[in-house]
C-alpha positions as MATLAB code, in Angstrom:
seq = 'XXXXXXXXXXXXXXXXXXXXXXXXXXXXXXXXXXXXXXXXXXXXXXXXXXXXXXXXXXXXXXXXXXXXXXXXXXXXXXXXXXXXXXXXXXXXXXXXXXXXXXXXXXXXXXXXXXXXXXXXXXXXXXXXXXXXXXXXXXXXXXXXXXXXXXXXXXXXXXXXXXXXXXXXXXXXXXXXXXXXXXXXXXXXXXXXXXXXXXXXXXXXXXXXXXXXXXXXXXXXXXXXXXXXXXXXXXXXXXXXXXXXXXXXXXXXXXXXXXXXXXXXXXXXXXXXXXXXXXXXXXXXXXXXXXXXXXXXXXXXXXXXXXXXXXXXXXXXXXXXXXXXXXXXXXXXXXXXXXXXXXXXXXXXXXXXXXXXXXXXXXXXXXXXXXXXXXXXXXXXXXXXXXXXXXXXXXXXXXXXXXXXXXXXXXXXXXXXXXXXXXXXXXXXXXXXXXXXXXXXXXXXXXXXXXXXXXXXXXXXXXXXXXXXXXXXXXXXXXXXXXXXXXXXXXXXXXXXXXXXXXXXXXXXXXXXXXXXXXXXXXXXXXXXXXXXXXXXXXXXXXXXXXXXXXXXXXXXXXXXXXXXXXXXXXXXXXXXXXXXXXXXXXXXXXXXXXXXXXXXXXXXXXXXXXXXXXXXXXXXXXXXXXXXXXXXXXXXXXXXXXXXXX';
ca = [
      30.930   25.143 -213.987;
      29.434   27.378 -211.271;
      32.672   29.282 -210.694;
      33.034   29.804 -214.438;
      29.560   31.376 -214.564;
      30.351   33.430 -211.472;
      33.384   34.908 -213.229;
      32.013   35.143 -216.772;
      28.520   36.550 -216.028;
      28.919   38.405 -212.749;
      32.615   39.239 -212.837;
      33.308   37.822 -209.359;
      36.506   35.867 -208.784;
      35.188   33.980 -205.747;
      32.058   33.330 -203.715;
      31.329   35.240 -200.535;
      30.903   33.203 -197.328;
      27.911   30.873 -197.515;
      27.047   31.514 -201.162;
      28.695   28.449 -202.662;
      26.994   26.017 -200.271;
      23.539   27.487 -201.029;
      24.103   27.568 -204.795;
      25.317   23.960 -204.835;
      22.231   22.801 -202.871;
      19.886   24.519 -205.317;
      21.675   23.306 -208.462;
      21.628   19.782 -206.995;
      17.820   20.014 -206.868;
      17.299   20.531 -203.130;
      15.357   23.245 -201.346;
      17.529   25.548 -199.256;
      17.591   28.651 -197.068;
      20.195   31.418 -196.928;
      20.273   33.380 -193.674;
      22.823   36.098 -194.402;
      23.168   39.611 -192.963;
      21.983   42.545 -195.065;
      24.510   43.232 -197.821;
      26.126   39.786 -197.796;
      25.034   38.690 -201.264;
      21.826   36.693 -200.778;
      20.537   37.587 -204.254;
      23.374   35.765 -206.016;
      22.126   32.554 -204.375;
      19.224   32.485 -206.839;
      20.667   34.558 -209.697;
      23.488   32.128 -210.425;
      21.426   28.891 -210.170;
      18.752   30.462 -212.424;
      21.278   30.344 -215.274;
      21.737   26.589 -214.814;
      18.123   25.521 -214.170;
      16.019   24.419 -217.167;
      12.937   26.545 -216.544;
      11.814   29.832 -215.013;
      12.906   31.007 -211.567;
       9.941   32.749 -209.872;
      10.974   35.279 -207.212;
       8.478   36.538 -204.621;
       9.701   39.911 -203.384;
       8.025   42.254 -200.887;
       8.725   45.673 -202.370;
       8.650   47.293 -205.779;
      11.906   49.174 -205.092;
      13.662   45.903 -204.271;
      12.470   44.341 -207.538;
      13.545   47.279 -209.672;
      17.031   47.430 -208.157;
      17.635   43.723 -208.646;
      16.202   43.775 -212.176;
      18.571   46.582 -213.149;
      21.485   44.494 -211.836;
      20.362   41.396 -213.756;
      19.901   43.279 -217.018;
      23.336   44.877 -216.685;
      24.735   41.350 -216.588;
      22.765   40.173 -219.600;
      20.304   37.958 -217.710;
      16.762   37.808 -219.131;
      14.655   38.995 -216.181;
      11.397   40.883 -215.718;
       8.804   41.769 -213.109;
       5.047   42.087 -213.022;
       3.941   44.840 -210.684;
       1.197   47.366 -210.042;
       3.117   50.227 -211.667;
       3.012   48.592 -215.101;
       0.472   49.154 -217.844;
      -1.684   46.352 -219.149;
       0.438   46.228 -222.300;
       3.665   45.884 -220.295;
       2.196   43.028 -218.235;
       1.029   41.228 -221.380;
       4.478   41.563 -222.929;
       6.154   40.036 -219.850;
       3.635   37.177 -219.799;
       4.255   36.449 -223.480;
       8.020   36.295 -222.924;
       7.592   33.960 -219.944;
       5.309   31.634 -221.922;
       7.795   31.578 -224.792;
      10.628   30.592 -222.435;
      12.472   33.848 -223.068;
      12.840   34.731 -219.370;
      15.106   33.118 -216.777;
      13.792   35.130 -213.810;
      10.349   36.626 -213.095;
       9.798   38.778 -209.989;
       6.366   39.332 -208.399;
       4.798   40.361 -205.100;
       3.065   37.674 -203.037;
      -0.272   39.437 -203.604;
       0.063   38.817 -207.349;
      -0.610   35.116 -206.687;
      -4.160   35.988 -205.609;
      -4.833   37.483 -209.037;
      -7.085   35.205 -211.052;
      -5.589   36.135 -214.392;
      -2.018   35.737 -213.156;
      -2.774   32.297 -211.752;
      -4.202   31.182 -215.099;
      -1.010   32.416 -216.742;
       1.565   31.009 -214.311;
      -0.059   27.549 -214.368;
       0.987   27.346 -218.037;
       4.661   28.162 -217.396;
       7.151   25.477 -216.257;
       8.957   26.700 -213.118;
      12.200   25.253 -211.758;
      12.577   27.275 -208.552;
      10.451   29.377 -206.229;
      12.501   32.043 -204.409;
      11.014   33.734 -201.339;
      12.844   36.953 -200.484;
      12.402   38.379 -196.970;
      11.273   34.868 -196.074;
      10.916   35.696 -192.367;
       7.558   37.221 -193.412;
       6.161   33.673 -193.483;
       6.565   33.229 -189.736;
       4.235   34.551 -187.064;
       7.332   34.620 -184.868;
       8.957   37.062 -187.283;
       8.982   40.828 -186.975;
       7.222   41.514 -190.255;
       4.674   38.696 -190.557;
       2.616   38.814 -193.756;
      -0.425   36.533 -193.746;
      -0.347   35.982 -197.525;
       3.118   34.430 -197.170;
       1.539   31.510 -195.293;
      -0.037   30.403 -198.573;
       3.278   30.051 -200.415;
       3.782   26.354 -199.524;
       0.349   25.646 -201.064;
       1.234   27.621 -204.180;
       4.463   25.652 -204.509;
       2.476   22.413 -204.530;
      -0.293   23.761 -206.739;
       2.053   24.915 -209.496;
       4.272   21.834 -209.216;
       7.429   23.791 -208.377;
      10.027   21.191 -207.376;
      12.156   23.275 -205.001;
      12.266   26.506 -203.043;
      14.977   28.906 -201.861;
      14.309   31.086 -198.806;
      16.306   34.303 -198.315;
      16.355   36.576 -195.271;
      18.700   38.700 -193.203;
      16.736   38.908 -189.979;
      15.658   35.473 -188.815;
      16.058   34.516 -185.169;
      16.421   30.788 -184.339;
      12.638   30.248 -183.769;
      11.869   31.907 -187.111;
      14.409   29.715 -188.940;
      12.814   26.592 -187.437;
       9.375   27.789 -188.557;
      10.580   28.504 -192.111;
      12.238   25.094 -192.391;
       9.104   23.281 -191.227;
       6.762   25.091 -193.629;
       8.866   24.189 -196.695;
      10.350   20.860 -195.516;
      13.942   22.055 -195.853;
      16.640   19.743 -194.462;
      18.753   21.169 -191.641;
      21.955   20.732 -193.646;
      20.524   22.921 -196.441;
      20.027   25.918 -194.144;
      23.145   28.063 -194.443;
      23.616   30.757 -191.796;
      26.600   33.083 -191.852;
      27.610   35.245 -188.915;
      25.741   38.462 -188.184;
      28.771   40.306 -186.857;
      29.983   43.094 -189.167;
      33.496   44.182 -188.074;
      33.413   47.379 -190.150;
      30.222   48.799 -188.596;
      30.674   51.111 -185.625;
      27.489   50.817 -183.556;
      26.968   54.038 -181.632;
      24.108   54.900 -179.291;
      24.042   58.482 -178.045;
      21.448   59.691 -175.519;
      19.963   62.952 -176.853;
      16.881   64.762 -175.599;
      14.159   65.426 -178.153;
      14.791   69.175 -178.228;
      18.501   68.649 -179.004;
      18.220   66.040 -181.743;
      18.121   68.396 -184.730;
      21.133   70.323 -183.492;
      23.091   67.105 -182.896;
      22.121   65.746 -186.315;
      23.344   68.911 -188.025;
      26.662   68.700 -186.149;
      27.107   65.027 -186.988;
      26.407   65.321 -190.711;
      28.370   68.564 -191.054;
      31.482   66.761 -189.819;
      30.930   64.097 -192.511;
      30.326   66.399 -195.447;
      30.143   64.605 -198.777;
      29.746   61.118 -197.295;
      26.708   59.116 -198.467;
      24.336   59.054 -195.478;
      20.839   57.808 -194.647;
      18.813   59.291 -191.783;
      15.886   57.098 -190.682;
      12.723   58.557 -189.141;
       9.385   57.011 -188.170;
       6.812   59.270 -189.821;
       6.484   60.857 -193.241;
       5.974   64.353 -191.826;
       9.204   64.000 -189.805;
      11.113   63.092 -192.979;
       9.943   66.326 -194.610;
      10.655   68.459 -191.535;
      14.136   67.060 -190.893;
      15.122   67.270 -194.570;
      14.019   70.896 -194.698;
      15.951   71.743 -191.509;
      19.147   70.101 -192.773;
      18.847   71.887 -196.126;
      18.524   75.239 -194.348;
      21.804   74.445 -192.575;
      23.657   73.782 -195.810;
      23.417   69.970 -195.817;
      22.129   68.722 -199.181;
      19.496   66.040 -198.489;
      16.102   64.962 -199.805;
      13.144   63.387 -198.045;
      12.034   59.903 -199.100;
       8.780   58.252 -198.005;
       5.819   56.300 -199.337;
       3.559   59.376 -199.405;
       5.617   61.083 -202.106;
       4.609   60.926 -205.791;
       6.093   57.816 -207.379;
       8.133   59.756 -209.940;
       9.674   62.039 -207.312;
      10.526   59.130 -205.041;
      12.145   57.222 -207.904;
      14.136   60.299 -208.978;
      15.392   60.857 -205.419;
      16.512   57.255 -205.092;
      18.224   57.367 -208.483;
      20.123   60.557 -207.571;
      21.306   58.960 -204.336;
      22.347   55.718 -206.010;
      24.299   57.587 -208.695;
      26.107   59.789 -206.174;
      24.472   63.060 -207.292;
      22.841   63.309 -203.849;
      24.652   62.297 -200.670;
      21.870   62.505 -198.107;
      18.444   60.848 -197.713;
      16.021   61.418 -194.819;
      13.733   58.425 -195.059;
      11.082   56.287 -193.494;
      11.583   52.523 -193.732;
      10.104   52.777 -197.264;
      13.725   53.353 -198.343;
      16.428   50.751 -198.511;
      14.987   47.286 -199.134;
      17.315   45.647 -201.642;
      19.263   48.863 -202.251;
      22.706   47.857 -203.476;
      24.812   50.958 -202.795;
      28.148   49.865 -201.438;
      29.558   53.128 -200.071;
      26.954   54.341 -197.544;
      29.184   55.648 -194.757;
      26.584   56.760 -192.204;
      23.219   55.445 -191.067;
      21.569   57.633 -188.439;
      18.414   56.684 -186.556;
      16.877   60.054 -185.770;
      13.872   58.177 -184.344;
      13.980   54.778 -182.703;
      13.695   51.869 -185.158;
      10.646   49.608 -184.835;
      12.542   46.568 -183.523;
      15.968   44.946 -183.273;
      15.245   43.233 -186.597;
      14.480   46.561 -188.290;
      17.586   48.101 -186.740;
      19.714   45.238 -188.053;
      18.286   45.587 -191.560;
      18.707   49.347 -191.647;
      22.304   49.507 -190.368;
      23.104   46.652 -192.742;
      22.858   49.109 -195.615;
      26.034   50.814 -194.423;
      29.555   49.811 -195.418;
      28.781   47.073 -197.904;
      32.188   47.760 -199.461;
      33.809   46.600 -196.214;
      35.042   50.069 -195.293;
      34.438   51.472 -191.783;
      30.987   53.044 -191.438;
      29.162   54.683 -188.545;
      25.689   53.694 -187.368;
      24.336   56.231 -184.874;
      21.132   56.108 -182.821;
      20.037   59.461 -181.380;
      18.295   57.726 -178.536;
      15.563   58.859 -176.207;
      12.078   57.723 -175.330;
      10.221   60.618 -176.972;
       9.008   58.612 -179.968;
       8.261   55.466 -177.985;
       4.520   56.171 -177.948;
       4.466   56.562 -181.734;
       6.079   53.134 -182.174;
       3.694   51.538 -179.701;
       0.677   53.172 -181.337;
       1.487   51.417 -184.620;
       1.139   48.156 -182.684;
      -2.054   49.050 -180.827;
      -3.714   50.185 -184.045;
      -3.314   46.685 -185.501;
      -5.177   44.964 -182.661;
      -8.616   43.967 -183.922;
     -11.474   44.922 -181.594;
     -13.684   42.106 -180.352;
     -16.794   43.670 -181.942;
     -14.997   43.856 -185.282;
     -14.012   40.190 -185.078;
     -17.622   39.280 -184.284;
     -18.746   41.273 -187.332;
     -16.437   39.186 -189.565;
     -17.658   35.911 -188.025;
     -21.282   36.943 -188.579;
     -20.497   37.623 -192.242;
     -18.923   34.171 -192.500;
     -21.957   32.491 -190.927;
     -24.294   34.329 -193.303;
     -22.423   33.202 -196.440;
     -24.786   31.207 -198.698;
     -24.157   27.811 -200.302;
     -20.925   27.086 -198.441;
     -19.051   29.814 -200.298;
     -17.938   33.134 -198.806;
     -17.077   35.943 -201.171;
     -15.587   39.106 -199.734;
     -13.890   42.292 -200.812;
     -11.164   43.202 -198.345;
     -11.750   46.959 -198.542;
     -15.457   46.648 -197.827;
     -15.013   44.119 -195.000;
     -12.253   46.261 -193.455;
     -14.581   49.263 -193.393;
     -17.524   47.211 -192.135;
     -15.575   45.580 -189.288;
     -13.322   48.591 -188.537;
     -10.248   46.329 -188.740;
      -7.207   47.501 -190.693;
      -6.439   45.433 -193.770;
      -3.256   43.750 -192.498;
      -4.803   42.466 -189.241;
      -7.937   41.547 -191.200;
      -5.784   39.336 -193.451;
      -4.256   37.859 -190.305;
      -7.760   37.152 -188.961;
      -8.730   35.344 -192.173;
      -5.573   33.216 -191.961;
      -6.441   32.349 -188.357;
      -9.870   31.164 -189.526;
      -8.083   29.004 -192.101;
      -5.768   27.543 -189.459;
      -8.804   26.657 -187.312;
     -10.319   24.732 -190.224;
     -13.352   27.022 -190.601;
     -12.603   28.264 -194.115;
     -10.306   27.351 -196.980;
      -9.167   29.780 -199.674;
     -10.317   28.849 -203.154;
      -9.308   31.672 -205.438;
      -9.485   35.401 -205.940;
     -11.001   37.155 -208.897;
     -11.869   40.601 -210.101;
     -15.588   41.121 -209.668;
     -15.772   43.324 -212.732;
     -14.193   42.981 -216.146;
     -14.663   45.524 -218.886;
     -13.134   45.929 -222.307;
     -13.167   48.166 -225.346;
     -12.874   46.957 -228.904;
      -9.690   47.753 -230.815;
     -11.227   46.056 -233.859;
     -14.883   45.783 -234.892;
     -16.888   43.166 -232.925;
     -17.828   41.421 -236.184;
     -14.158   41.139 -237.120;
     -13.337   39.644 -233.717;
     -16.107   37.039 -234.036;
     -14.959   36.296 -237.586;
     -11.674   34.875 -236.300;
     -13.510   31.787 -234.976;
     -15.598   28.902 -236.307;
     -18.072   26.401 -234.927;
     -18.613   26.162 -231.157;
     -15.860   28.685 -230.447;
     -17.585   31.231 -232.671;
     -20.843   30.721 -230.749;
     -18.964   31.200 -227.473;
     -17.333   34.469 -228.652;
     -20.667   35.707 -230.037;
     -22.191   35.098 -226.592;
     -19.509   37.259 -224.951;
     -20.117   40.047 -227.470;
     -23.920   39.872 -227.137;
     -24.088   39.773 -223.331;
     -21.469   42.451 -222.620;
     -23.392   45.676 -222.054;
     -21.823   48.579 -223.936;
     -21.749   52.107 -222.527;
     -20.156   54.423 -225.079;
     -16.660   52.907 -225.305;
     -16.425   50.237 -222.589;
     -18.288   46.916 -222.472;
     -18.934   45.244 -219.094;
     -18.809   41.434 -219.031;
     -21.922   39.760 -217.587;
     -20.624   36.458 -216.195;
     -24.020   35.479 -214.750;
     -25.785   35.842 -218.112;
     -23.014   33.939 -219.876;
     -23.349   31.003 -217.485;
     -27.156   31.138 -217.246;
     -27.818   31.274 -220.973;
     -24.727   29.679 -222.506;
     -23.202   27.550 -219.708;
     -19.958   29.484 -220.199;
     -17.679   28.993 -217.178;
     -16.104   32.114 -215.735;
     -12.560   30.736 -216.065;
     -13.075   30.087 -219.772;
     -14.405   33.614 -220.321;
     -11.407   35.168 -218.515;
      -8.979   33.079 -220.584;
     -10.739   34.179 -223.749;
     -10.567   37.854 -222.785;
      -6.856   37.487 -222.029;
      -6.349   35.882 -225.428;
      -8.241   38.685 -227.177;
      -5.992   41.229 -225.477;
      -2.822   39.329 -226.359;
      -3.906   39.401 -229.995;
      -4.485   43.167 -229.803;
      -8.239   42.899 -230.445;
      -9.438   44.477 -227.171;
      -8.147   46.545 -224.255;
      -9.040   44.837 -220.974;
      -9.529   46.229 -217.456;
     -10.410   44.493 -214.203;
     -11.259   45.803 -210.729;
     -12.890   45.032 -207.377;
     -10.723   42.143 -206.217;
     -12.946   39.525 -204.593;
     -11.615   36.672 -202.476;
     -13.517   33.393 -202.427;
     -13.401   30.937 -199.519;
     -15.078   27.604 -198.954;
     -16.962   27.521 -195.652;
     -15.901   24.228 -194.065;
     -17.599   24.537 -190.681;
     -20.344   26.615 -189.092;
     -20.584   24.687 -185.815;
     -18.834   27.296 -183.690;
     -20.038   29.748 -181.085;
     -19.344   33.155 -182.622;
     -19.235   34.895 -179.254;
     -16.756   32.419 -177.755;
     -14.575   32.394 -180.879;
     -14.578   36.206 -180.983;
     -13.124   36.163 -177.485;
     -10.470   33.592 -178.412;
      -9.381   35.481 -181.518;
      -9.356   38.795 -179.664;
      -7.075   37.081 -177.136;
      -4.795   36.043 -180.022;
      -4.499   39.656 -181.188;
      -3.922   40.891 -177.632;
      -1.155   38.303 -177.227;
       0.421   39.506 -180.461;
       0.106   43.096 -179.225;
       1.930   42.189 -176.008;
       4.645   40.398 -177.991;
       5.201   43.379 -180.299;
       5.366   45.842 -177.401;
       7.919   43.541 -175.733;
       9.905   43.576 -178.993;
      10.110   47.383 -178.804;
      11.310   47.262 -175.207;
      13.883   44.587 -176.065;
      15.295   47.083 -178.549;
      15.438   49.769 -175.850;
      17.264   47.315 -173.596;
      19.803   46.673 -176.367;
      20.509   50.391 -176.781;
      20.851   50.921 -173.029;
      23.029   47.825 -172.585;
      26.337   47.926 -170.716;
      27.631   44.977 -172.783;
      29.191   45.156 -176.244;
      26.462   46.169 -178.709;
      27.904   44.141 -181.593;
      27.963   40.999 -179.442;
      24.433   41.595 -178.111;
      23.080   42.091 -181.622;
      24.758   38.987 -183.045;
      23.621   36.895 -180.070;
      20.000   37.953 -180.655;
      20.154   36.302 -184.085;
      21.782   33.137 -182.785;
      25.341   34.013 -183.823;
      27.452   32.987 -180.828;
      30.806   33.430 -182.584;
      30.975   37.234 -182.445;
      33.713   38.646 -180.162;
      32.662   39.450 -176.593;
      34.118   42.936 -177.094;
      34.202   44.337 -180.633;
      36.201   47.430 -179.692;
      34.247   49.684 -182.061;
      30.842   50.246 -180.460;
      29.894   52.991 -178.007;
      29.860   50.555 -175.057;
      33.372   49.353 -175.885;
      34.337   53.049 -175.991;
      33.088   53.322 -172.413;
      29.849   55.151 -173.285;
      26.841   53.304 -171.859;
      23.611   54.994 -172.994;
      21.188   56.136 -170.307;
      18.156   57.046 -172.384;
      16.544   60.304 -171.256;
      12.881   60.162 -170.317;
      10.405   62.189 -172.396;
       9.238   65.544 -171.009;
       6.775   65.235 -168.139;
       3.108   65.484 -169.133;
       0.167   66.774 -167.088;
      -1.659   63.911 -165.306;
      -4.504   62.371 -167.296;
      -6.805   62.722 -164.316;
      -6.897   66.450 -164.987;
      -8.342   65.912 -168.497;
     -12.067   65.976 -169.341;
     -13.240   63.039 -171.459;
     -16.444   64.799 -172.520;
     -14.583   67.897 -173.652;
     -12.105   65.834 -175.672;
     -14.525   63.259 -177.114;
     -17.969   64.883 -177.074;
     -18.075   65.840 -180.770;
     -16.677   62.475 -181.812;
     -19.198   60.548 -179.710;
     -22.079   62.498 -181.265;
     -20.901   61.795 -184.805;
     -20.255   58.133 -183.948;
     -23.754   57.697 -182.503;
     -25.338   59.312 -185.563;
     -23.616   56.699 -187.747;
     -23.659   53.586 -185.576;
     -26.604   54.129 -183.200;
     -24.517   53.078 -180.207;
     -21.748   54.277 -177.905;
     -18.087   53.902 -178.954;
     -16.046   51.368 -177.023;
     -13.187   52.339 -174.725;
     -10.788   51.010 -177.378;
     -12.383   53.203 -180.045;
     -12.181   56.318 -177.870;
      -8.568   55.577 -176.973;
      -7.627   55.282 -180.633;
      -9.360   58.600 -181.331;
      -7.528   60.361 -178.520;
      -4.154   58.843 -179.476;
      -4.631   59.664 -183.152;
      -4.523   56.084 -184.406;
      -6.156   55.685 -187.793;
      -8.685   52.895 -188.341;
     -11.175   52.442 -191.235;
     -14.123   53.876 -189.303;
     -12.279   57.126 -188.664;
     -11.896   57.696 -192.385;
     -15.665   57.398 -192.800;
     -16.275   59.743 -189.863;
     -13.572   62.176 -191.055;
     -12.251   61.893 -187.515;
      -9.064   63.840 -188.168;
     -11.175   66.973 -188.499;
     -13.050   66.450 -185.215;
     -11.970   68.367 -182.135;
      -9.987   66.134 -179.793;
      -8.453   63.825 -182.414;
      -4.858   62.940 -181.401;
      -5.122   65.291 -178.405;
      -3.419   62.697 -176.164;
      -0.956   61.270 -178.712;
       2.001   62.082 -176.450;
       0.687   59.829 -173.685;
       1.284   56.066 -173.539;
      -1.596   54.272 -175.220;
      -2.055   51.814 -172.362;
      -2.327   54.677 -169.849;
      -4.950   56.455 -171.979;
      -6.929   53.231 -172.351;
      -6.928   52.607 -168.604;
      -8.033   56.196 -168.009;
     -10.845   55.984 -170.602;
     -12.062   52.685 -169.133;
     -12.667   54.424 -165.819;
     -14.960   56.868 -167.592;
     -18.472   55.589 -166.898;
     -20.349   54.599 -170.008;
     -17.287   54.386 -172.228;
     -18.058   50.799 -173.092;
     -21.271   50.150 -174.920;
];
C-alpha cells in the first residue's frame, strides 16, 4: 500500500535509506523521529503517511521559505495542503481555516509562534488532528545549536489538542540532542531512525585565505565554475550586498539574498535561482532552509559559519542529485569577533533579569500579563533571550503559561449593524447587540471593549472572539487584531529576586560560554589534520564513515593553518571617555544612572540591544568603534575603567 502511494503520487520507485522505517512507524500509530542529513528526504516521512491518516497532519515549520517550497511540492503532486503565515491576508487565513474545518486539507503548515495566537487556538481545537510534525526538531533542545524557547511548549500543545502521535524531523542533532528530543515526546528508541551523515559526493575543502585576499580568491573560484549553480554564504546583510556587487562587476551573475530585502525582491531572487535563470546567490543564512534544488554544485563559505551544525546544514544543500559538488570554506579568523558578538548580545544583563522579576512580583491577582516588545525594551533584553528567560521561570515552577491574546480587536462593518443583529434571535441577539453597542466607533473602525462587555453583560472574552471570527467568516465584518499579550499564572512569589537574578544570569553566562566553545569547535574542525568528512560525521554520532574519505582537503594533503586577523593597536592606548562620553551623557539623561560595563562594551562593539534603539546609539560617536576587537578583551578593559559599573 505504501509503496503503491510512493509510486503513484510521488513518482518514486523506491524509498531512500531510512524513509520506509519512519513511514511504517507513523502509519502504525507510533511517534517517531527521523534524523537524516540535509537533502536526504525527511519531508516524505510525513507527506506519505498524511495520505493514509484519517485526519489533518499539522506541521510546525521554522521558516516561511521552507513552508512555501514544501507547499509548492505538495500541490504539484495533487496533495491538499496549505499554510497559515504572517504574509497572508485576513481573507486568505479565513479561507484556509474553513478548508481545514471542512476536512478538505490533508496537511496544514504553521510556525510555532502561531500556537500562541488566541484565535488560532480556538480554531485548531475544533479540527481533528492525526499527526503533529515538528520540522527542525533540534530547536526543542537547549543542547541544540538553534534552541527556540517556544518549541519547549510543543509537548503540552500535543496533549492539549489530543494529537495522538508526533514525528520529529532534523538534520543536525548530536547524540545528546536526540536523547533530549526522545524524552520530551516519549518516543521509543526503536522508532528513532538515524541514517549516516557521510555524503560521499561532497568534497569538503578548507582553504586558508587572508581577509584582504578573499574577494580575489572568490572571483577566481567562481570564474572557473562558470554556469554552475552556486551559493556563497556570508554572515552579515551588508556583506551579502558588497560581495554580490563585486562579483557582478567581475562578470559573475549573482544576486544578494538576505532578510533585510523587500519580501517581493527576495522571493523573486529565490524563484530565479530555483528555476535556473540565475546561477549565483550571495546569502546570509536566511537562504536555504527547505530549498529543494538538486543541482547546486558549489557552496562557498565566504565568512565562517556560526557552528558545525550550521556548516553541516549549509553544505547539505549541495549535490542533492548525488553528483560531485564542492564545499569551500575561505577560512581565516577575521570574522570571528562578529560571530562571537552575536552570542554576547544574547546574554541577558543581571539588571535586566531583575527588572523582569520585579514585574513578575508586581503582577496583581496571581496573573501576569505582558507584551514581549514592551518588556524587552523595559529590561533591555533581546526578544529571543527574553523568551528563554520566561521559559526558565516556567521550569523553576514560578509561572505557568495560560494563553496569549491580542489586547486590541477592531472591526469595520461590511453590512449594516442592524442587519448583522437581525441574523440572531433571543439571547444570542442580546449578546450581539451588546457587542455592537459597546464597540466604540471612530469613522470606519470599531474597537471592542472587552471590559464593558464582561462588566455589563457578563460576556466572556473567548465567546466574544469566537463571535467576531464567525462574523468575519460570514463576510459581515472585517476584523483586525494587534498588541499580542501573553498571560501567565503566577504560581510562586516566595523567592529572593536578587539571588534568583544572580542564578539566572549565571545560566545565561553558562550558555554564552557554551556557544563560544561551539564556535571554537568549528575552528578546530577546519584546522584539523584528520579527514574532514570523518570528523564531521563523528560529531553527529555517525561512526561508520570512512577514516579517510579521499575527497576532502586534508585527504589531499592540505591541512588548513588559519591566518590570524591583522594586528590591532593595544586597547590600553584607547580613551574610554573619548569613545563613550557622548553615550554616557545620553544614557544618564534617560536612566538617571551610570551604564554598566556590559552596556558600555556592547556600545563599543556595536552590538544592538533594545535600549540602543531608544537612545539612537548608532548615531552616537564611538558606537562600534572597537568592533574589530574580541568582545571579552573589550569587556575586561572597560571593567578596569573606574566607575564603569553603577
